[in-house]
Amino acid sequence: QSALTQPPSASGSPGQSVTISCTGTTNDVGFYKYVSWYQHHPGKAPKVIIFEVDKRPSGVPDRFSGSKSGKTASLTVSGLQADDEADYYCSSYAGNNKYVFGTGTKVTVL
Amino acid sequence: EAQLVESGGGLVQPGGSLRLSCIASGVSSKNHAMTWVRQAPGKGLEWVSLISGGGERTHYADSVKGRFTISRDDSKNAIYLQMNSLRAEDTALYYCARDSGYDSLYNNFDPWGLGTQVTVSS
């Protein structure tokens, strides 16, 4: 199972928006709606911020939004804040009771 | 506060074994699938294994199948990962997490623990 492809880095100034792509295959992202995004501040526990492509868990600000088109899912962080600086990972159910994560994107708030 | 706490990591020689534990507090793992995810140094997250809410089904990444065994004890609100025939490439920070569903599919892992470090080296 190959990792989903994400850009290594993304950045934006406070208040700006940043969008992270996550490209998979027709066997994972392109087939299932079970695509999630996780925010990970190093040294802390990862946290789910988007599940089932575009759903936000309670407590996650609506500045975080998810979408999917074909084999590519996307996470948009609007109104960037200093605390948004973290690593972001997409993940997809990949069939046959397996999951695959993305390569990870480091978001820097300039 | 809901939290998961992993333990049992350490330094082990290639070919050796370790048993990781994950205890849930402030949150019930009963009837929820539970999963292990690892992060090698400088690398991204990698899914390792998942056990269904009742423990009747277990699933593994190809990279660990046949070497790792996941189990659970709901009376202790705990899950375990028995790791045998360890290799250098198993070196990683191992996280446990709770899934929203009973078995695989949902991919909604929350909460997560802080992880326990496993180092395989001679």
PDB file of C-alpha atoms in Angstrom:
ATOM      1  CA  GLN A   1       0.000   0.000   0.000  1.00  0.00           C
ATOM      2  CA  SER A   2       1.689   3.217  -1.137  1.00  0.00           C
ATOM      3  CA  ALA A   3       1.337   6.369   0.913  1.00  0.00           C
ATOM      4  CA  LEU A   4      -0.986   9.064  -0.366  1.00  0.00           C
ATOM      5  CA  THR A   5       0.891  11.981  -1.923  1.00  0.00           C
ATOM      6  CA  GLN A   6       0.919  15.345  -0.179  1.00  0.00           C
ATOM      7  CA  PRO A   7       3.128  18.394  -0.755  1.00  0.00           C
ATOM      8  CA  PRO A   8       5.940  18.458   1.830  1.00  0.00           C
ATOM      9  CA  SER A   9       5.190  22.007   2.881  1.00  0.00           C
ATOM     10  CA  ALA A  10       2.711  24.854   2.654  1.00  0.00           C
ATOM     11  CA  SER A  11       2.701  28.314   4.147  1.00  0.00           C
ATOM     12  CA  GLY A  12       0.672  31.457   4.521  1.00  0.00           C
ATOM     13  CA  SER A  13       0.484  34.642   6.510  1.00  0.00           C
ATOM     14  CA  PRO A  14      -1.946  35.038   9.399  1.00  0.00           C
ATOM     15  CA  GLY A  15      -5.460  35.510   8.076  1.00  0.00           C
ATOM     16  CA  GLN A  16      -4.677  33.954   4.713  1.00  0.00           C
ATOM     17  CA  SER A  17      -5.811  30.549   3.447  1.00  0.00           C
ATOM     18  CA  VAL A  18      -3.777  27.495   2.596  1.00  0.00           C
ATOM     19  CA  THR A  19      -4.929  24.406   0.721  1.00  0.00           C
ATOM     20  CA  ILE A  20      -3.251  21.011   0.976  1.00  0.00           C
ATOM     21  CA  SER A  21      -3.793  18.314  -1.624  1.00  0.00           C
ATOM     22  CA  CYS A  22      -3.806  14.569  -1.046  1.00  0.00           C
ATOM     23  CA  THR A  23      -3.596  12.330  -4.084  1.00  0.00           C
ATOM     24  CA  GLY A  24      -4.334   8.635  -3.975  1.00  0.00           C
ATOM     25  CA  THR A  25      -5.679   6.024  -6.333  1.00  0.00           C
ATOM     26  CA  THR A  26      -8.983   4.567  -7.449  1.00  0.00           C
ATOM     27  CA  ASN A  27      -8.511   1.970  -4.688  1.00  0.00           C
ATOM     28  CA  ASP A  28      -8.525   4.438  -1.820  1.00  0.00           C
ATOM     29  CA  VAL A  29      -9.293   8.170  -2.069  1.00  0.00           C
ATOM     30  CA  GLY A  30     -10.963   7.759  -5.433  1.00  0.00           C
ATOM     31  CA  PHE A  31     -13.310   5.038  -4.218  1.00  0.00           C
ATOM     32  CA  TYR A  32     -14.170   5.622  -0.557  1.00  0.00           C
ATOM     33  CA  LYS A  33     -15.774   8.525   1.276  1.00  0.00           C
ATOM     34  CA  TYR A  34     -13.764   7.588   4.382  1.00  0.00           C
ATOM     35  CA  VAL A  35     -11.060  10.197   3.946  1.00  0.00           C
ATOM     36  CA  SER A  36      -9.837  11.971   7.059  1.00  0.00           C
ATOM     37  CA  TRP A  37      -7.374  14.711   7.919  1.00  0.00           C
ATOM     38  CA  TYR A  38      -5.265  14.762  11.071  1.00  0.00           C
ATOM     39  CA  GLN A  39      -3.450  17.699  12.630  1.00  0.00           C
ATOM     40  CA  HIS A  40      -0.268  16.865  14.502  1.00  0.00           C
ATOM     41  CA  HIS A  41       1.687  19.274  16.613  1.00  0.00           C
ATOM     42  CA  PRO A  42       5.030  17.489  17.237  1.00  0.00           C
ATOM     43  CA  GLY A  43       5.178  16.090  20.733  1.00  0.00           C
ATOM     44  CA  LYS A  44       1.416  16.102  21.064  1.00  0.00           C
ATOM     45  CA  ALA A  45      -1.294  13.604  20.192  1.00  0.00           C
ATOM     46  CA  PRO A  46      -2.575  13.795  16.615  1.00  0.00           C
ATOM     47  CA  LYS A  47      -6.110  15.127  16.290  1.00  0.00           C
ATOM     48  CA  VAL A  48      -8.780  14.436  13.690  1.00  0.00           C
ATOM     49  CA  ILE A  49     -10.017  17.644  12.080  1.00  0.00           C
ATOM     50  CA  ILE A  50     -11.948  16.262   9.108  1.00  0.00           C
ATOM     51  CA  PHE A  51     -13.596  12.867   8.601  1.00  0.00           C
ATOM     52  CA  GLU A  52     -15.669  11.395   5.777  1.00  0.00           C
ATOM     53  CA  VAL A  53     -14.166  13.908   3.329  1.00  0.00           C
ATOM     54  CA  ASP A  54     -15.836  17.067   4.625  1.00  0.00           C
ATOM     55  CA  LYS A  55     -17.250  16.522   8.108  1.00  0.00           C
ATOM     56  CA  ARG A  56     -15.850  18.380  11.123  1.00  0.00           C
ATOM     57  CA  PRO A  57     -15.832  16.859  14.596  1.00  0.00           C
ATOM     58  CA  SER A  58     -17.423  19.004  17.253  1.00  0.00           C
ATOM     59  CA  GLY A  59     -15.001  21.602  18.516  1.00  0.00           C
ATOM     60  CA  VAL A  60     -13.075  21.926  15.259  1.00  0.00           C
ATOM     61  CA  PRO A  61     -13.437  25.473  13.872  1.00  0.00           C
ATOM     62  CA  ASP A  62     -15.184  25.943  10.547  1.00  0.00           C
ATOM     63  CA  ARG A  63     -11.950  27.489   9.289  1.00  0.00           C
ATOM     64  CA  PHE A  64     -11.035  23.890   8.446  1.00  0.00           C
ATOM     65  CA  SER A  65     -12.810  22.407   5.446  1.00  0.00           C
ATOM     66  CA  GLY A  66     -12.371  19.310   3.328  1.00  0.00           C
ATOM     67  CA  SER A  67     -13.338  18.260  -0.171  1.00  0.00           C
ATOM     68  CA  LYS A  68     -12.643  15.580  -2.722  1.00  0.00           C
ATOM     69  CA  SER A  69     -12.562  15.329  -6.483  1.00  0.00           C
ATOM     70  CA  GLY A  70     -11.700  12.038  -8.065  1.00  0.00           C
ATOM     71  CA  LYS A  71      -8.520  10.653  -6.568  1.00  0.00           C
ATOM     72  CA  THR A  72      -7.546  13.912  -4.845  1.00  0.00           C
ATOM     73  CA  ALA A  73      -8.768  15.158  -1.502  1.00  0.00           C
ATOM     74  CA  SER A  74      -8.061  18.645  -0.228  1.00  0.00           C
ATOM     75  CA  LEU A  75      -7.901  20.406   3.116  1.00  0.00           C
ATOM     76  CA  THR A  76      -8.319  24.175   3.275  1.00  0.00           C
ATOM     77  CA  VAL A  77      -7.390  26.159   6.337  1.00  0.00           C
ATOM     78  CA  SER A  78      -8.863  29.639   6.197  1.00  0.00           C
ATOM     79  CA  GLY A  79      -7.987  32.581   8.381  1.00  0.00           C
ATOM     80  CA  LEU A  80      -4.624  31.102   9.322  1.00  0.00           C
ATOM     81  CA  GLN A  81      -3.663  31.416  12.956  1.00  0.00           C
ATOM     82  CA  ALA A  82      -0.332  30.812  14.657  1.00  0.00           C
ATOM     83  CA  ASP A  83      -1.646  27.643  16.291  1.00  0.00           C
ATOM     84  CA  ASP A  84      -2.415  26.162  12.875  1.00  0.00           C
ATOM     85  CA  GLU A  85       1.314  25.659  12.385  1.00  0.00           C
ATOM     86  CA  ALA A  86       1.572  21.876  12.487  1.00  0.00           C
ATOM     87  CA  ASP A  87       1.929  18.748  10.382  1.00  0.00           C
ATOM     88  CA  TYR A  88      -1.177  17.649   8.525  1.00  0.00           C
ATOM     89  CA  TYR A  89      -1.854  14.103   7.317  1.00  0.00           C
ATOM     90  CA  CYS A  90      -4.615  12.837   5.114  1.00  0.00           C
ATOM     91  CA  SER A  91      -5.772   9.260   5.460  1.00  0.00           C
ATOM     92  CA  SER A  92      -8.092   6.986   3.543  1.00  0.00           C
ATOM     93  CA  TYR A  93      -9.690   3.604   3.997  1.00  0.00           C
ATOM     94  CA  ALA A  94      -8.055   1.471   1.318  1.00  0.00           C
ATOM     95  CA  GLY A  95     -10.261  -1.595   1.223  1.00  0.00           C
ATOM     96  CA  ASN A  96      -9.447  -5.084   2.507  1.00  0.00           C
ATOM     97  CA  ASN A  97      -9.526  -3.753   6.081  1.00  0.00           C
ATOM     98  CA  LYS A  98      -6.525  -1.519   5.576  1.00  0.00           C
ATOM     99  CA  TYR A  99      -5.806   2.190   5.812  1.00  0.00           C
ATOM    100  CA  VAL A 100      -3.263   4.444   4.189  1.00  0.00           C
ATOM    101  CA  PHE A 101      -1.890   7.772   5.375  1.00  0.00           C
ATOM    102  CA  GLY A 102      -0.479  10.603   3.358  1.00  0.00           C
ATOM    103  CA  THR A 103       3.161  11.654   3.307  1.00  0.00           C
ATOM    104  CA  GLY A 104       2.376  14.660   5.474  1.00  0.00           C
ATOM    105  CA  THR A 105       2.488  18.418   4.948  1.00  0.00           C
ATOM    106  CA  LYS A 106       4.196  20.872   7.250  1.00  0.00           C
ATOM    107  CA  VAL A 107       2.198  24.073   7.439  1.00  0.00           C
ATOM    108  CA  THR A 108       4.126  27.201   8.393  1.00  0.00           C
ATOM    109  CA  VAL A 109       2.430  30.419   9.441  1.00  0.00           C
ATOM    110  CA  LEU A 110       4.692  33.208   8.258  1.00  0.00           C
TER     111      LEU A 110
ATOM    112  CA  GLU B   1     -10.668  14.317  30.089  1.00  0.00           C
ATOM    113  CA  ALA B   2     -10.552  11.594  27.476  1.00  0.00           C
ATOM    114  CA  GLN B   3      -7.087  10.186  27.019  1.00  0.00           C
ATOM    115  CA  LEU B   4      -5.195   7.152  25.877  1.00  0.00           C
ATOM    116  CA  VAL B   5      -1.859   6.267  27.444  1.00  0.00           C
ATOM    117  CA  GLU B   6       0.599   3.965  25.710  1.00  0.00           C
ATOM    118  CA  SER B   7       3.417   2.100  27.444  1.00  0.00           C
ATOM    119  CA  GLY B   8       5.789  -0.798  26.962  1.00  0.00           C
ATOM    120  CA  GLY B   9       8.179   0.687  24.450  1.00  0.00           C
ATOM    121  CA  GLY B  10      11.937   0.443  24.756  1.00  0.00           C
ATOM    122  CA  LEU B  11      15.189  -0.662  23.165  1.00  0.00           C
ATOM    123  CA  VAL B  12      15.220  -4.195  21.770  1.00  0.00           C
ATOM    124  CA  GLN B  13      17.612  -6.150  19.581  1.00  0.00           C
ATOM    125  CA  PRO B  14      16.654  -7.259  16.085  1.00  0.00           C
ATOM    126  CA  GLY B  15      14.633 -10.444  16.313  1.00  0.00           C
ATOM    127  CA  GLY B  16      13.396  -9.561  19.770  1.00  0.00           C
ATOM    128  CA  SER B  17       9.897  -8.974  21.116  1.00  0.00           C
ATOM    129  CA  LEU B  18       7.967  -6.237  22.899  1.00  0.00           C
ATOM    130  CA  ARG B  19       4.403  -5.901  24.139  1.00  0.00           C
ATOM    131  CA  LEU B  20       2.826  -2.463  23.966  1.00  0.00           C
ATOM    132  CA  SER B  21      -0.167  -1.482  26.070  1.00  0.00           C
ATOM    133  CA  CYS B  22      -2.728   1.275  25.649  1.00  0.00           C
ATOM    134  CA  ILE B  23      -5.043   2.188  28.517  1.00  0.00           C
ATOM    135  CA  ALA B  24      -8.084   4.395  27.970  1.00  0.00           C
ATOM    136  CA  SER B  25      -9.279   6.737  30.695  1.00  0.00           C
ATOM    137  CA  GLY B  26     -12.154   9.174  30.607  1.00  0.00           C
ATOM    138  CA  VAL B  27     -13.325   7.428  27.456  1.00  0.00           C
ATOM    139  CA  SER B  28     -14.671   3.966  26.840  1.00  0.00           C
ATOM    140  CA  SER B  29     -13.091   1.742  24.227  1.00  0.00           C
ATOM    141  CA  LYS B  30     -15.921  -0.779  24.536  1.00  0.00           C
ATOM    142  CA  ASN B  31     -17.673  -1.456  21.233  1.00  0.00           C
ATOM    143  CA  HIS B  32     -15.197   0.783  19.428  1.00  0.00           C
ATOM    144  CA  ALA B  33     -12.526  -0.404  17.031  1.00  0.00           C
ATOM    145  CA  MET B  34      -9.066   0.434  18.336  1.00  0.00           C
ATOM    146  CA  THR B  35      -6.001   0.972  16.238  1.00  0.00           C
ATOM    147  CA  TRP B  36      -2.203   1.297  16.351  1.00  0.00           C
ATOM    148  CA  VAL B  37      -0.409   3.818  14.132  1.00  0.00           C
ATOM    149  CA  ARG B  38       3.350   4.406  14.082  1.00  0.00           C
ATOM    150  CA  GLN B  39       5.715   7.161  13.031  1.00  0.00           C
ATOM    151  CA  ALA B  40       9.312   6.343  12.174  1.00  0.00           C
ATOM    152  CA  PRO B  41      11.929   9.039  12.862  1.00  0.00           C
ATOM    153  CA  GLY B  42      11.531  11.868  10.373  1.00  0.00           C
ATOM    154  CA  LYS B  43       8.751  10.033   8.563  1.00  0.00           C
ATOM    155  CA  GLY B  44       4.982  10.255   8.325  1.00  0.00           C
ATOM    156  CA  LEU B  45       2.239   8.255   9.970  1.00  0.00           C
ATOM    157  CA  GLU B  46       1.785   4.590   9.063  1.00  0.00           C
ATOM    158  CA  TRP B  47      -1.252   2.517   9.992  1.00  0.00           C
ATOM    159  CA  VAL B  48      -0.235  -0.722  11.731  1.00  0.00           C
ATOM    160  CA  SER B  49      -3.217  -2.663  13.044  1.00  0.00           C
ATOM    161  CA  LEU B  50      -6.878  -2.479  14.098  1.00  0.00           C
ATOM    162  CA  ILE B  51      -9.097  -4.631  16.290  1.00  0.00           C
ATOM    163  CA  SER B  52     -12.885  -4.629  16.101  1.00  0.00           C
ATOM    164  CA  GLY B  53     -15.066  -3.484  18.962  1.00  0.00           C
ATOM    165  CA  GLY B  54     -15.613  -6.982  20.295  1.00  0.00           C
ATOM    166  CA  GLY B  55     -12.161  -8.267  19.459  1.00  0.00           C
ATOM    167  CA  GLU B  56     -13.456 -10.861  17.012  1.00  0.00           C
ATOM    168  CA  ARG B  57     -11.667  -9.390  14.024  1.00  0.00           C
ATOM    169  CA  THR B  58      -8.107  -8.135  13.681  1.00  0.00           C
ATOM    170  CA  HIS B  59      -6.466  -6.438  10.728  1.00  0.00           C
ATOM    171  CA  TYR B  60      -2.825  -5.715   9.929  1.00  0.00           C
ATOM    172  CA  ALA B  61      -0.646  -3.771   7.541  1.00  0.00           C
ATOM    173  CA  ASP B  62       1.297  -6.049   5.211  1.00  0.00           C
ATOM    174  CA  SER B  63       4.543  -4.814   6.766  1.00  0.00           C
ATOM    175  CA  VAL B  64       3.701  -6.365  10.158  1.00  0.00           C
ATOM    176  CA  LYS B  65       1.355  -9.225   9.317  1.00  0.00           C
ATOM    177  CA  GLY B  66       2.519 -12.491  10.831  1.00  0.00           C
ATOM    178  CA  ARG B  67       4.820 -10.717  13.309  1.00  0.00           C
ATOM    179  CA  PHE B  68       2.469  -8.445  15.291  1.00  0.00           C
ATOM    180  CA  THR B  69      -0.691  -9.417  17.179  1.00  0.00           C
ATOM    181  CA  ILE B  70      -3.296  -6.952  18.422  1.00  0.00           C
ATOM    182  CA  SER B  71      -5.620  -7.847  21.295  1.00  0.00           C
ATOM    183  CA  ARG B  72      -7.922  -6.143  23.788  1.00  0.00           C
ATOM    184  CA  ASP B  73      -9.197  -6.542  27.345  1.00  0.00           C
ATOM    185  CA  ASP B  74     -12.330  -4.477  27.789  1.00  0.00           C
ATOM    186  CA  SER B  75     -12.428  -5.225  31.513  1.00  0.00           C
ATOM    187  CA  LYS B  76      -9.255  -3.113  31.742  1.00  0.00           C
ATOM    188  CA  ASN B  77     -10.188  -0.658  28.985  1.00  0.00           C
ATOM    189  CA  ALA B  78      -6.959  -1.729  27.318  1.00  0.00           C
ATOM    190  CA  ILE B  79      -5.530  -2.844  24.013  1.00  0.00           C
ATOM    191  CA  TYR B  80      -2.190  -4.471  23.362  1.00  0.00           C
ATOM    192  CA  LEU B  81       0.264  -4.976  20.533  1.00  0.00           C
ATOM    193  CA  GLN B  82       2.531  -8.005  20.763  1.00  0.00           C
ATOM    194  CA  MET B  83       5.481  -7.403  18.470  1.00  0.00           C
ATOM    195  CA  ASN B  84       7.715 -10.335  17.561  1.00  0.00           C
ATOM    196  CA  SER B  85      10.633 -10.756  15.159  1.00  0.00           C
ATOM    197  CA  LEU B  86      11.324  -7.050  15.386  1.00  0.00           C
ATOM    198  CA  ARG B  87      13.362  -5.356  12.664  1.00  0.00           C
ATOM    199  CA  ALA B  88      15.248  -2.087  12.490  1.00  0.00           C
ATOM    200  CA  GLU B  89      12.495  -0.694  10.272  1.00  0.00           C
ATOM    201  CA  ASP B  90       9.986  -1.176  13.098  1.00  0.00           C
ATOM    202  CA  THR B  91      11.728   1.618  15.005  1.00  0.00           C
ATOM    203  CA  ALA B  92       9.058   4.252  15.538  1.00  0.00           C
ATOM    204  CA  LEU B  93       6.802   6.089  17.947  1.00  0.00           C
ATOM    205  CA  TYR B  94       3.716   3.902  18.334  1.00  0.00           C
ATOM    206  CA  TYR B  95       0.359   5.592  18.899  1.00  0.00           C
ATOM    207  CA  CYS B  96      -2.948   4.019  19.808  1.00  0.00           C
ATOM    208  CA  ALA B  97      -6.260   5.600  18.897  1.00  0.00           C
ATOM    209  CA  ARG B  98      -9.967   4.878  19.128  1.00  0.00           C
ATOM    210  CA  ASP B  99     -12.083   4.635  15.990  1.00  0.00           C
ATOM    211  CA  SER B 100     -15.643   5.903  15.826  1.00  0.00           C
ATOM    212  CA  GLY B 101     -16.983   2.642  14.454  1.00  0.00           C
ATOM    213  CA  TYR B 102     -17.101  -0.986  15.547  1.00  0.00           C
ATOM    214  CA  ASP B 103     -14.854  -2.379  12.819  1.00  0.00           C
ATOM    215  CA  SER B 104     -12.659  -1.136  10.001  1.00  0.00           C
ATOM    216  CA  LEU B 105     -13.889   1.397   7.447  1.00  0.00           C
ATOM    217  CA  TYR B 106     -14.681   4.621   9.275  1.00  0.00           C
ATOM    218  CA  ASN B 107     -11.147   6.014   9.589  1.00  0.00           C
ATOM    219  CA  ASN B 108     -12.158   8.482  12.297  1.00  0.00           C
ATOM    220  CA  PHE B 109      -9.425   8.023  14.879  1.00  0.00           C
ATOM    221  CA  ASP B 110     -10.052  10.047  18.017  1.00  0.00           C
ATOM    222  CA  PRO B 111      -8.639  10.391  20.596  1.00  0.00           C
ATOM    223  CA  TRP B 112      -4.999   9.444  20.240  1.00  0.00           C
ATOM    224  CA  GLY B 113      -2.338   8.911  22.849  1.00  0.00           C
ATOM    225  CA  LEU B 114       1.093  10.537  23.025  1.00  0.00           C
ATOM    226  CA  GLY B 115       2.825   7.375  21.885  1.00  0.00           C
ATOM    227  CA  THR B 116       5.507   5.019  23.169  1.00  0.00           C
ATOM    228  CA  GLN B 117       8.936   4.794  21.535  1.00  0.00           C
ATOM    229  CA  VAL B 118      10.181   1.501  20.147  1.00  0.00           C
ATOM    230  CA  THR B 119      13.811   1.277  19.060  1.00  0.00           C
ATOM    231  CA  VAL B 120      15.146  -1.846  17.384  1.00  0.00           C
ATOM    232  CA  SER B 121      18.929  -1.846  17.338  1.00  0.00           C
ATOM    233  CA  SER B 122      21.877  -4.028  18.229  1.00  0.00           C
TER     234      SER B 122
END
